[in-house]
Coordinates of C-alpha atoms and ligand atoms in Angstrom, one line a residue:
M48 CA 203.9 24.6 149.4
T49 CA 203.6 26.7 152.5
L50 CA 205.6 29.8 152.8
R51 CA 205.9 31.8 155.9
N52 CA 206.4 35.3 154.9
E53 CA 208.7 37.9 156.4
L54 CA 207.2 41.0 157.5
P55 CA 208.5 44.7 157.7
V56 CA 209.6 46.7 160.6
P57 CA 207.3 49.6 161.0
A58 CA 210.2 52.3 161.5
D59 CA 211.2 51.6 157.9
A60 CA 207.6 51.8 156.5
G61 CA 208.2 55.2 155.0
D62 CA 205.1 56.3 157.0
A63 CA 205.8 58.4 160.0
R64 CA 202.5 57.7 161.7
A65 CA 204.0 54.2 162.6
A66 CA 206.8 55.8 164.6
E67 CA 204.7 58.5 166.2
T68 CA 201.6 56.7 167.3
A69 CA 202.5 53.0 167.6
L70 CA 203.6 52.7 171.2
P71 CA 203.0 49.9 172.3
T72 CA 203.4 48.4 168.8
K73 CA 200.9 46.0 167.6
K74 CA 202.1 42.8 166.2
V75 CA 201.1 40.9 163.1
F76 CA 201.7 37.2 162.0
I77 CA 201.3 36.6 158.3
K78 CA 201.2 33.1 157.0
T79 CA 201.4 32.7 153.1
Y80 CA 200.1 29.8 151.1
G81 CA 200.1 29.2 147.3
C82 CA 202.1 30.8 144.5
Q83 CA 204.7 33.5 144.4
M84 CA 202.0 36.1 143.7
N85 CA 200.8 35.5 147.2
V86 CA 204.3 35.9 148.6
Y87 CA 204.5 39.3 146.9
D88 CA 201.0 40.3 148.0
S89 CA 201.9 39.4 151.7
Q90 CA 204.9 41.7 151.6
R91 CA 202.7 44.6 150.1
M92 CA 200.0 43.9 152.8
G93 CA 202.9 43.8 155.3
D94 CA 203.9 47.4 154.0
A95 CA 200.5 48.5 154.3
L96 CA 200.0 47.3 157.9
A97 CA 203.5 48.8 158.9
G98 CA 201.8 52.1 158.2
E99 CA 199.3 51.2 160.7
G100 CA 201.7 50.5 163.5
F101 CA 201.9 46.8 163.0
A102 CA 205.3 45.1 163.6
P103 CA 205.9 41.7 162.2
T104 CA 206.2 38.7 164.5
E105 CA 207.3 35.0 163.6
R106 CA 205.5 33.9 166.8
I107 CA 201.8 33.5 166.2
E108 CA 201.1 33.5 170.0
D109 CA 202.3 37.1 170.2
A110 CA 200.1 38.4 167.4
D111 CA 197.3 41.0 167.8
L112 CA 196.5 40.2 164.2
V113 CA 196.7 36.9 162.3
L114 CA 196.6 37.2 158.7
L115 CA 196.4 34.1 156.5
N116 CA 196.9 34.7 152.7
T117 CA 195.4 31.6 151.2
C118 CA 195.4 29.4 148.0
H119 CA 192.4 27.8 146.5
I120 CA 194.0 26.0 143.6
R121 CA 193.6 22.3 145.0
E122 CA 191.3 21.1 147.6
K123 CA 194.0 20.3 150.0
A124 CA 195.3 23.9 149.8
A125 CA 191.9 25.2 150.8
E126 CA 191.1 22.8 153.4
K127 CA 194.5 23.5 155.2
I128 CA 193.1 27.0 156.0
Y129 CA 190.2 25.6 157.9
S130 CA 192.5 23.4 160.1
E131 CA 194.7 26.3 160.7
L132 CA 191.7 28.5 161.7
G133 CA 190.7 25.8 164.2
R134 CA 194.1 26.1 165.8
I135 CA 193.8 29.9 165.7
R136 CA 190.4 29.7 167.5
L137 CA 192.1 28.0 170.6
L138 CA 194.9 30.6 170.4
K139 CA 192.4 33.4 170.4
A140 CA 190.5 31.9 173.4
E141 CA 193.7 31.7 175.3
A142 CA 194.7 35.3 174.6
A143 CA 191.2 36.4 175.6
R144 CA 191.7 34.8 179.0
E145 CA 194.8 37.1 179.4
G146 CA 192.7 40.0 178.4
R147 CA 194.1 40.3 175.0
N148 CA 192.2 40.7 171.8
V149 CA 193.4 38.9 168.6
N150 CA 191.9 39.7 165.3
V151 CA 191.9 37.2 162.5
A152 CA 191.9 37.9 158.8
V153 CA 191.7 35.6 155.8
A154 CA 193.1 37.1 152.5
G155 CA 193.9 35.5 149.1
C156 CA 192.2 33.2 146.8
V157 CA 190.0 31.2 149.3
A158 CA 188.8 34.6 150.6
Q159 CA 187.8 35.5 147.0
A160 CA 186.3 32.1 146.2
E161 CA 184.3 31.6 149.6
G162 CA 183.6 35.1 150.9
A163 CA 181.2 35.3 153.7
E164 CA 181.0 31.5 153.9
I165 CA 184.3 31.5 155.6
I166 CA 182.9 33.5 158.5
K167 CA 180.0 31.1 158.7
R168 CA 182.2 28.1 158.8
A169 CA 184.9 29.6 161.1
S170 CA 183.4 32.1 163.4
V171 CA 187.0 33.0 164.7
V172 CA 187.4 35.2 161.4
D173 CA 186.9 38.9 161.7
L174 CA 187.8 40.0 158.2
V175 CA 187.8 38.3 154.7
I176 CA 189.4 40.3 152.1
G177 CA 190.0 39.4 148.4
P178 CA 193.2 39.8 146.4
Q179 CA 192.0 42.8 144.6
T180 CA 191.2 45.0 147.6
Y181 CA 194.4 44.8 149.8
H182 CA 194.9 48.6 149.5
R183 CA 191.6 48.7 151.6
L184 CA 193.1 46.6 154.4
P185 CA 193.7 49.5 156.9
Q186 CA 190.1 50.8 156.5
A187 CA 188.6 47.2 156.8
L188 CA 190.7 46.8 160.0
A189 CA 189.4 50.1 161.4
R190 CA 185.8 48.7 160.9
V191 CA 186.8 45.4 162.6
R192 CA 188.1 47.3 165.6
G193 CA 184.7 49.1 165.6
G194 CA 183.1 45.7 166.2
E195 CA 182.1 44.9 162.6
R196 CA 182.7 41.7 160.7
V197 CA 184.0 42.6 157.4
V198 CA 183.9 40.8 153.9
D199 CA 185.5 42.7 151.0
T200 CA 185.9 40.6 147.9
D201 CA 185.0 43.2 145.4
Y202 CA 187.0 43.5 142.1
A203 CA 188.2 47.0 142.7
V204 CA 188.3 49.2 139.6
E205 CA 191.4 50.9 140.7
D206 CA 194.8 49.3 140.6
K207 CA 195.7 48.0 144.2
F208 CA 199.3 48.4 143.7
D209 CA 198.9 52.2 142.9
H210 CA 197.4 52.5 146.4
L211 CA 199.6 50.3 148.5
P212 CA 202.6 51.9 150.1
K213 CA 206.0 50.9 148.9
A214 CA 208.5 49.1 151.1
G215 CA 211.4 51.2 152.4
A216 CA 215.0 50.6 151.3
Q217 CA 215.9 48.9 154.6
E218 CA 213.0 46.6 154.4
I219 CA 213.7 45.7 150.8
R220 CA 217.3 44.8 151.8
R221 CA 216.1 42.6 154.7
R222 CA 214.0 40.7 152.2
G223 CA 217.2 39.8 150.3
V224 CA 218.9 40.4 147.1
A225 CA 216.4 38.6 144.9
A226 CA 212.8 40.0 144.7
F227 CA 209.6 39.3 143.2
L228 CA 207.6 42.1 141.2
T229 CA 204.1 41.5 140.1
V230 CA 203.5 42.9 136.7
Q231 CA 200.3 41.1 135.7
E232 CA 197.4 39.7 137.5
G233 CA 194.4 37.5 136.6
C234 CA 193.7 35.2 133.8
D235 CA 191.5 35.0 130.8
K236 CA 192.3 31.5 129.7
F237 CA 189.7 29.5 131.6
C238 CA 191.3 26.2 131.6
T239 CA 188.5 23.9 132.6
F240 CA 190.2 22.7 135.8
C241 CA 191.4 26.0 137.2
V242 CA 190.0 28.4 139.8
V243 CA 192.4 31.3 139.1
P244 CA 190.1 33.3 136.5
Y245 CA 187.4 33.2 139.2
T246 CA 189.7 34.1 142.2
R247 CA 192.0 36.6 140.5
G248 CA 189.6 38.0 137.8
A249 CA 190.3 39.1 134.3
E250 CA 193.9 39.7 133.0
V251 CA 195.3 43.1 134.0
S252 CA 198.8 44.5 133.2
R253 CA 200.5 47.1 135.4
S254 CA 201.9 50.1 133.5
V255 CA 205.6 50.2 132.2
E256 CA 206.1 53.3 134.4
A257 CA 204.9 51.7 137.6
I258 CA 207.0 48.6 136.9
L259 CA 210.2 50.5 136.1
D260 CA 209.7 52.8 139.1
E261 CA 209.3 49.8 141.3
A262 CA 212.2 48.0 139.8
R263 CA 214.5 51.0 140.2
G264 CA 213.5 51.2 143.7
L265 CA 214.5 47.6 144.4
A266 CA 217.8 48.1 142.5
Q267 CA 218.7 51.2 144.6
A268 CA 218.1 49.2 147.6
G269 CA 220.5 46.5 146.6
V270 CA 218.2 43.9 144.8
R271 CA 220.3 42.0 142.1
E272 CA 217.7 39.7 140.8
V273 CA 214.1 40.5 139.9
T274 CA 211.4 37.9 139.1
L275 CA 208.5 39.3 137.2
L276 CA 205.2 37.6 138.4
G277 CA 201.8 37.1 136.8
Q278 CA 199.3 34.2 136.6
N279 CA 200.0 34.6 132.8
V280 CA 203.0 36.8 133.0
N281 CA 203.7 36.5 129.3
A282 CA 200.2 38.0 128.4
W283 CA 201.5 41.3 129.9
A284 CA 200.9 44.1 127.6
G285 CA 201.9 47.8 127.9
E286 CA 202.7 51.0 126.0
Y287 CA 206.1 52.8 126.0
E288 CA 206.8 56.0 124.3
G289 CA 203.6 55.6 122.2
R290 CA 204.3 52.1 121.1
A291 CA 202.7 48.7 122.3
V292 CA 205.2 46.5 124.2
G293 CA 205.0 42.9 125.3
L294 CA 206.9 41.1 127.9
G295 CA 210.0 40.8 125.7
G296 CA 210.1 44.6 125.4
L297 CA 209.6 45.0 129.1
L298 CA 212.4 42.8 129.8
R299 CA 214.6 44.9 127.7
L300 CA 213.8 48.1 129.5
L301 CA 214.3 46.4 132.8
A302 CA 217.7 45.2 131.6
E303 CA 218.9 48.9 131.3
I304 CA 218.4 49.4 135.2
P305 CA 221.8 49.9 136.9
G306 CA 222.3 47.3 139.6
I307 CA 220.0 44.6 138.2
A308 CA 222.0 41.7 137.3
R309 CA 219.4 38.8 136.7
L310 CA 215.8 38.9 135.4
R311 CA 213.3 36.0 135.4
Y312 CA 209.6 35.7 134.9
T313 CA 207.0 33.2 135.8
T314 CA 204.4 31.7 134.9
S315 CA 203.9 31.5 131.2
H316 CA 201.3 30.2 128.9
P317 CA 202.5 28.4 125.7
R318 CA 200.1 30.4 123.7
D319 CA 201.5 33.7 124.8
M320 CA 205.2 33.0 124.0
D321 CA 205.7 35.5 121.1
D322 CA 208.7 36.1 118.9
A323 CA 209.7 39.2 120.7
L324 CA 209.9 37.3 124.0
I325 CA 211.8 34.4 122.5
E326 CA 214.2 37.0 121.0
A327 CA 214.7 38.5 124.4
H328 CA 215.9 35.0 125.5
R329 CA 218.3 35.3 122.5
D330 CA 219.6 38.7 123.2
L331 CA 219.6 39.4 126.9
D332 CA 222.4 37.6 128.9
I333 CA 220.7 39.3 131.9
L334 CA 217.7 37.0 131.4
M335 CA 218.2 33.8 133.1
P336 CA 218.4 30.5 130.9
Y337 CA 215.6 29.0 132.8
L338 CA 211.9 28.9 131.7
H339 CA 208.8 27.7 133.5
L340 CA 206.4 26.9 130.7
P341 CA 203.4 24.4 131.8
V342 CA 202.0 22.1 129.3
Q343 CA 199.9 20.1 131.9
S344 CA 199.5 17.0 129.6
G345 CA 201.0 15.4 126.5
S346 CA 197.6 14.2 125.2
D347 CA 195.8 16.3 122.5
R348 CA 192.5 14.9 123.8
I349 CA 193.2 16.0 127.2
L350 CA 194.7 19.3 126.2
K351 CA 191.4 20.0 124.3
A352 CA 189.3 19.0 127.2
M353 CA 191.4 21.2 129.5
N354 CA 190.8 24.1 127.1
R355 CA 194.5 24.7 126.7
R356 CA 194.1 25.6 123.0
H357 CA 197.2 24.0 121.7
K358 CA 198.4 20.6 120.8
A359 CA 201.3 18.6 122.2
E360 CA 203.2 19.1 119.0
D361 CA 202.8 22.9 119.1
Y362 CA 204.5 22.8 122.5
L363 CA 207.4 20.7 121.4
R364 CA 207.9 22.9 118.3
L365 CA 207.8 26.0 120.7
V366 CA 210.4 24.4 123.0
D367 CA 212.6 23.8 119.8
R368 CA 212.3 27.5 118.9
I369 CA 213.2 28.6 122.5
R370 CA 216.1 26.3 122.6
A371 CA 217.3 27.5 119.2
A372 CA 217.3 31.0 120.5
R373 CA 218.9 30.3 123.9
P374 CA 221.0 27.0 123.6
G375 CA 221.1 25.3 127.1
I376 CA 218.0 26.9 128.4
A377 CA 216.6 24.8 131.3
M378 CA 212.9 23.9 131.0
S379 CA 210.4 23.6 133.7
G380 CA 206.9 22.8 133.7
D381 CA 203.5 21.7 135.4
F382 CA 201.7 18.7 134.9
I383 CA 198.2 17.4 135.9
V384 CA 197.6 13.6 136.1
G385 CA 194.1 12.0 136.4
F386 CA 192.2 14.9 134.6
P387 CA 188.6 13.4 134.0
G388 CA 188.6 10.9 131.2
E389 CA 192.4 10.5 131.2
T390 CA 193.1 7.0 130.0
D391 CA 196.4 5.0 130.2
E392 CA 197.1 6.0 126.6
D393 CA 196.6 9.7 127.4
F394 CA 198.9 9.3 130.5
E395 CA 201.6 7.6 128.4
A396 CA 201.5 10.6 126.1
T397 CA 202.3 12.8 129.1
M398 CA 205.3 10.4 129.9
R399 CA 206.4 10.9 126.3
I400 CA 206.3 14.6 126.2
V401 CA 208.3 14.7 129.4
R402 CA 210.9 12.4 127.8
D403 CA 210.9 14.5 124.6
V404 CA 211.4 17.7 126.3
G405 CA 213.8 16.7 129.2
Y406 CA 213.0 18.9 132.1
A407 CA 215.4 20.4 134.5
S408 CA 212.6 20.5 137.0
A409 CA 208.8 20.2 136.9
F410 CA 205.9 20.1 139.3
S411 CA 203.1 17.5 139.0
F412 CA 199.8 17.3 140.6
K413 CA 196.9 14.9 140.9
Y414 CA 193.8 16.5 139.5
S415 CA 191.6 18.1 142.2
P416 CA 188.0 18.9 141.2
R417 CA 187.3 22.5 142.1
P418 CA 183.8 23.8 142.6
G419 CA 182.5 26.0 139.9
T420 CA 185.0 24.8 137.2
P421 CA 183.7 22.9 134.2
A422 CA 185.9 19.9 134.6
A423 CA 184.5 19.2 138.0
D424 CA 181.2 18.3 136.3
I425 CA 182.6 15.8 134.0
D426 CA 181.4 12.4 134.9
A427 CA 184.5 10.4 134.1
Q428 CA 186.5 11.1 137.1
V429 CA 189.7 8.9 137.3
P430 CA 189.8 6.6 140.4
D431 CA 192.2 8.0 143.0
A432 CA 194.3 4.8 143.1
V433 CA 194.8 5.1 139.4
A434 CA 195.8 8.7 139.6
T435 CA 198.1 8.1 142.5
E436 CA 199.9 5.4 140.5
R437 CA 200.3 7.6 137.5
L438 CA 201.6 10.5 139.7
D439 CA 204.2 8.2 141.2
R440 CA 205.4 7.2 137.7
L441 CA 205.5 10.6 136.5
Q442 CA 207.3 12.1 139.5
G443 CA 209.9 9.3 139.2
L444 CA 210.6 10.3 135.6
I445 CA 210.8 14.0 136.6
R446 CA 213.1 13.2 139.4
A447 CA 215.5 11.3 137.1
Q448 CA 215.5 14.1 134.8
S449 CA 216.3 16.8 137.3
T450 CA 219.0 14.7 138.8
A451 CA 220.5 14.1 135.6
F452 CA 220.5 17.8 134.8
M453 CA 222.2 18.6 138.2
E454 CA 224.9 15.8 137.5
S455 CA 225.4 17.5 134.0
L456 CA 226.4 20.6 135.8
V457 CA 229.1 19.1 137.9
G458 CA 232.7 20.1 136.7
T459 CA 231.2 23.2 134.9
R460 CA 231.6 26.8 135.9
M461 CA 228.6 29.0 136.4
D462 CA 227.7 32.4 137.7
V463 CA 226.0 32.3 141.1
L464 CA 224.1 35.1 142.8
V465 CA 225.4 35.1 146.5
E466 CA 222.2 35.4 148.7
K467 CA 223.1 34.6 152.3
T468 CA 225.6 33.1 154.8
G469 CA 225.7 29.4 155.0
R470 CA 225.4 26.9 157.7
Y471 CA 229.0 26.9 158.6
D472 CA 231.4 29.9 158.8
H473 CA 233.4 29.4 155.6
Q474 CA 230.1 28.9 153.5
M475 CA 227.8 31.1 151.7
V476 CA 224.6 30.1 149.8
G477 CA 223.8 31.5 146.3
R478 CA 221.5 30.7 143.4
S479 CA 222.4 29.1 140.1
P480 CA 221.0 30.4 136.9
Y481 CA 218.6 27.5 137.0
L482 CA 217.4 28.2 140.6
H483 CA 219.4 25.5 142.4
P484 CA 220.7 26.7 145.8
V485 CA 224.7 26.6 145.5
V486 CA 226.8 26.3 148.5
L487 CA 230.0 28.0 148.0
A488 CA 233.2 29.3 149.9
A489 CA 232.6 32.6 151.8
S490 CA 235.7 33.9 150.3
A491 CA 234.2 33.6 146.8
G492 CA 232.1 36.8 147.5
A493 CA 229.7 38.8 149.5
V494 CA 225.8 38.9 149.5
G495 CA 224.7 40.4 146.3
D496 CA 227.9 39.5 144.2
V497 CA 227.5 37.5 141.1
V498 CA 230.5 35.2 141.2
S499 CA 231.8 32.6 138.8
V500 CA 232.3 29.1 140.5
S501 CA 233.2 25.5 139.6
I502 CA 230.7 22.9 140.7
A503 CA 232.2 20.1 142.7
R504 CA 229.2 17.8 143.1
N505 CA 225.5 17.8 143.5
G506 CA 223.7 17.3 146.8
P507 CA 220.1 16.1 146.9
N508 CA 218.6 19.6 146.6
S509 CA 221.6 21.9 145.9
L510 CA 224.8 22.1 144.1
I511 CA 228.3 22.3 146.0
A512 CA 230.8 24.5 144.5
V513 CA 234.7 24.1 144.9
G514 CA 235.4 25.4 148.4
G515 CA 231.8 25.1 149.6
E516 CA 232.3 21.5 151.1
P517 CA 232.0 21.4 154.9
E518 CA 235.3 20.9 156.6
A519 CA 235.6 17.7 158.8
A520 CA 236.1 19.9 161.9
E521 CA 233.1 22.0 161.1
L522 CA 230.8 19.1 160.6
S523 CA 231.5 18.0 164.1
S524 CA 231.7 21.1 166.1
L525 CA 231.3 24.3 164.2
R526 CA 227.5 24.2 163.6
K527 CA 226.3 27.8 163.6
I528 CA 223.4 28.9 165.7
A529 CA 220.9 30.1 163.0
Ligands
SAH844 N1 198.8 30.1 135.0 C1 199.6 29.0 135.2 C2 199.2 28.0 136.4 C3 198.8 28.5 137.6 S1 198.1 27.2 138.7 C4 199.5 28.3 133.8 O1 198.6 28.4 133.1 O2 200.4 27.4 133.7 C5 199.8 26.4 138.9 C6 199.5 25.0 138.6 O3 198.6 24.4 139.4 C7 199.0 24.7 137.2 O4 199.9 24.9 136.2 C8 198.4 23.3 137.2 O5 199.5 22.3 137.0 C9 198.0 23.1 138.7 N2 196.6 23.1 138.8 C10 195.7 24.1 138.6 N3 194.5 23.8 138.9 C11 194.5 22.4 139.4 C12 193.6 21.5 139.8 N4 192.2 21.7 139.8 N5 194.0 20.3 140.2 C13 195.4 20.0 140.2 N6 196.3 20.8 139.7 C14 195.8 22.0 139.4
SF4_845 FE1 194.7 28.6 135.4 FE2 194.8 28.0 132.9 FE3 194.8 30.6 133.8 FE4 197.0 29.1 134.1 S1 196.2 29.6 132.2 S2 195.9 30.4 135.6 S3 196.0 27.0 134.5 S4 193.1 29.2 133.8
F3S846 FE1 196.7 29.7 144.6 FE2 195.6 31.9 144.0 FE3 198.1 31.5 143.5 S1 194.7 29.9 143.9 S2 198.3 29.4 143.2 S3 197.2 31.6 145.5 S4 196.7 32.7 142.3

């Protein structure tokens, strides 16, 4: 998935330097690839750059700085960056003809994994900066302006988040009423297929105080829904008033913050779903009844080869316990097909676990061998045609389950967080407890309200509430200019 990030306006950066010295203002274009943690990081880099006088632009041609925040999880994701850099090279040459200098920076997991190789392969790149050193972005850019090519992929000992400027209230509001908040980074699990432990380093938890402080700032600026992020968010561990707390305890503390109406967290590892976290699902209405809990495969043989360190049956029992604590909770997951050595029988076990759980949504991927990971060296790679056929079958089953889940919501009432105006004047768009976009009547509530609506029908990717249907006249003439 490619997500273009929105960037801050410098006047709101909480840094007077921007307003004082930034005439004419420099412009930065940030493009974000990969997971939500990259989305969050791009926002924080945007905040840091705002302090340096950079205003955001949605138009790459206008940018003085192009920043790609990259993902290394699968080969396709990484290769995309090089084709993008090819296009940027032409753009830079074009700007140079007009006498304008454009700097190009590569951040994120490709930066961490490939480092100086990126500059060798794409000479257009001026700066390579890894995910642990974003707080050094301003200094690195100063060196680039001094004519240096900079590669900074250290694992910094200090917490980058403690050193990155916070977004101002106006900027937080501009980003919307639902916000991400990274609480944990890195991974110690070393699944044999995965690059994350190498690109993001060891598991590190942010402190309770830092998290509560940031969440209060979000709430004061009007944020109603906070999604806690971490590569293994449920491995988060902290201390509060002298006692050890896990993610369940953290969620209880966050639930007390006035203004916050909804909490979510992602992504979790089955081995880190402890009792306290399951009890939080039982006790906290504010914690949305939706859980992304990847299992990757339904075959014990493959789970073992993946180093997931649990069996299919353990996962099923865990889901039972979660559902007992929070009846009606919607489950989501990730699956990999075509892991080295996966037989038809192994794949059928994956189909079986999907049928047994019944997912509201799930993501599935063809195994992609990643350099430096143990699975890439296994001889028994599955032929591409076989993996493609398996992926099609699995995705068909997942699609059928998610459609059935959406259909089961038709005729029910649910709380919806109103997020933005809709396509037509009388519509707003909100979010269901299960993350579906919901189209509802504008009269139902304003942005930031949580309103109770009845679901009239399901569209292909969204739910339509009573009153949210486009009116015939609007369909023909009232299309809004977005
Ligand atoms: N920490 C999360 C996953 C992060 S990566 C977890 O453990 O669940 C997101 C997803 O990408 C993974 O769940 C996995 O399904 C997929 N993925 C990771 N490495 C992959 C690879 N080499 N090939 C294909 N899919 C992969
Ligand atoms: Fe990757 Fe496994 Fe860590 Fe998830 S738990 S980030 S899949 S190594
Ligand atoms: Fe990709 Fe890095 Fe996230 S590899 S999925 S951007 S942690």
